[in-house]
Amino acid sequence: MASSEEFVEYVCGQISDAGNIRYRKMMGEYCIYCNEKVIGLICDNTFYLKITKGAENLLSNCDKGPAYKGAKPSYIIENLEDKEFLTKIVALTCENLPLPKPKKKKEKK
């Protein structure tokens, strides 16, 4: 079951104070970015946040699981009502992730 865009916009609104939040549709689901870093996914109307050392203490009791078959485990964020807490964990996750590697330009033949 694909995620609804309304759910994605709700989650992004809840984490909007963590930085520059945007989403991108990929293969029927959504990739979530904070300050141009991929911080998580939304699959089947579930928010999956990447596992990082920064948010580890705050999410120690949080369930983990893959967003899709073959994916690395992520935190499964079920409580989406606490905007302040969501902002904190997303900001910490973003701080602990490296910047994406610049894409190489294709050579013209």
Coordinates of C-alpha atoms in Angstrom, one line a residue:
M1 CA 0.0 0.0 0.0
A2 CA 1.5 3.3 -1.0
S3 CA 1.6 6.2 1.4
S4 CA -0.8 9.1 1.0
E5 CA 0.6 12.5 0.2
E6 CA -1.6 14.0 3.0
F7 CA 0.2 11.8 5.5
V8 CA 3.6 12.8 4.1
E9 CA 2.7 16.5 4.3
Y10 CA 1.5 16.0 7.9
V11 CA 4.8 14.4 9.0
C12 CA 6.8 17.0 7.2
G13 CA 4.8 19.7 9.0
Q14 CA 5.4 18.1 12.3
I15 CA 9.2 18.1 11.7
S16 CA 9.4 21.4 9.9
D17 CA 11.2 23.2 12.7
A18 CA 14.2 20.8 12.5
G19 CA 15.5 22.4 9.4
N20 CA 14.8 22.7 5.6
I21 CA 12.4 19.8 5.2
R22 CA 11.3 18.4 1.9
Y23 CA 10.2 15.1 0.4
R24 CA 10.5 13.3 -2.8
K25 CA 8.4 10.6 -4.2
M26 CA 10.4 7.5 -5.0
M27 CA 9.0 4.2 -6.3
G28 CA 5.5 4.9 -4.8
E29 CA 6.8 5.9 -1.4
Y30 CA 8.6 9.0 -0.1
C31 CA 12.2 10.0 0.9
I32 CA 12.4 12.7 3.6
Y33 CA 15.2 15.3 3.6
C34 CA 16.4 17.7 6.2
N35 CA 18.9 20.3 5.1
E36 CA 19.5 18.2 1.9
K37 CA 20.3 15.0 3.9
V38 CA 18.2 11.9 3.7
I39 CA 16.9 11.4 7.2
G40 CA 14.2 8.9 6.6
L41 CA 11.5 7.3 4.6
I42 CA 7.7 7.1 4.7
C43 CA 6.4 3.8 3.5
D44 CA 2.9 2.4 4.0
N45 CA 2.0 5.6 6.0
T46 CA 4.8 4.9 8.5
F47 CA 7.7 7.2 9.3
Y48 CA 11.1 5.5 9.4
L49 CA 13.9 7.6 10.8
K50 CA 17.6 6.7 10.1
I51 CA 19.5 5.3 13.1
T52 CA 22.2 7.6 14.3
K53 CA 24.3 7.9 17.5
G54 CA 22.8 11.4 18.2
A55 CA 19.2 10.2 18.6
E56 CA 20.1 6.8 20.2
N57 CA 19.4 7.8 23.8
L58 CA 16.1 9.5 23.0
L59 CA 14.9 6.6 20.9
S60 CA 16.2 3.6 22.9
N61 CA 12.7 2.2 23.5
C62 CA 11.6 2.8 19.9
D63 CA 10.9 -0.2 17.6
K64 CA 13.2 -0.7 14.7
G65 CA 12.6 -2.3 11.4
P66 CA 13.2 -2.0 7.6
A67 CA 11.1 0.4 5.6
Y68 CA 11.0 -2.2 2.8
K69 CA 12.4 -5.7 2.1
G70 CA 16.2 -5.5 2.0
A71 CA 16.4 -2.0 3.6
K72 CA 18.6 -1.3 6.6
P73 CA 16.7 -1.1 9.9
S74 CA 15.4 2.3 10.9
Y75 CA 13.5 3.7 13.9
I76 CA 9.8 3.3 13.5
I77 CA 8.3 6.6 14.7
E78 CA 4.8 6.0 15.8
N79 CA 4.1 9.0 18.0
L80 CA 3.7 11.8 15.5
E81 CA 1.7 14.2 17.8
D82 CA 4.7 15.6 19.8
K83 CA 6.1 18.2 17.4
E84 CA 8.8 19.3 19.9
F85 CA 10.1 15.8 20.4
L86 CA 10.0 15.0 16.6
T87 CA 11.9 18.2 15.9
K88 CA 14.5 17.3 18.4
I89 CA 15.1 13.8 17.1
V90 CA 15.1 14.8 13.4
A91 CA 17.6 17.7 14.1
L92 CA 19.9 15.3 16.0
T93 CA 19.6 12.7 13.2
C94 CA 20.4 15.4 10.6
E95 CA 23.4 16.7 12.6
N96 CA 24.9 13.1 12.8
L97 CA 24.5 12.3 9.1
P98 CA 27.2 13.3 6.5
L99 CA 26.5 15.6 3.7
P100 CA 25.6 13.7 0.5
K101 CA 28.5 13.1 -1.9
P102 CA 28.4 15.5 -4.9
K103 CA 27.2 13.8 -8.0
K104 CA 29.8 13.4 -10.8
K105 CA 28.9 15.1 -14.0
K106 CA 28.5 12.8 -16.9
E107 CA 31.1 13.3 -19.6
K108 CA 29.9 14.2 -23.1
K109 CA 30.9 11.9 -25.8

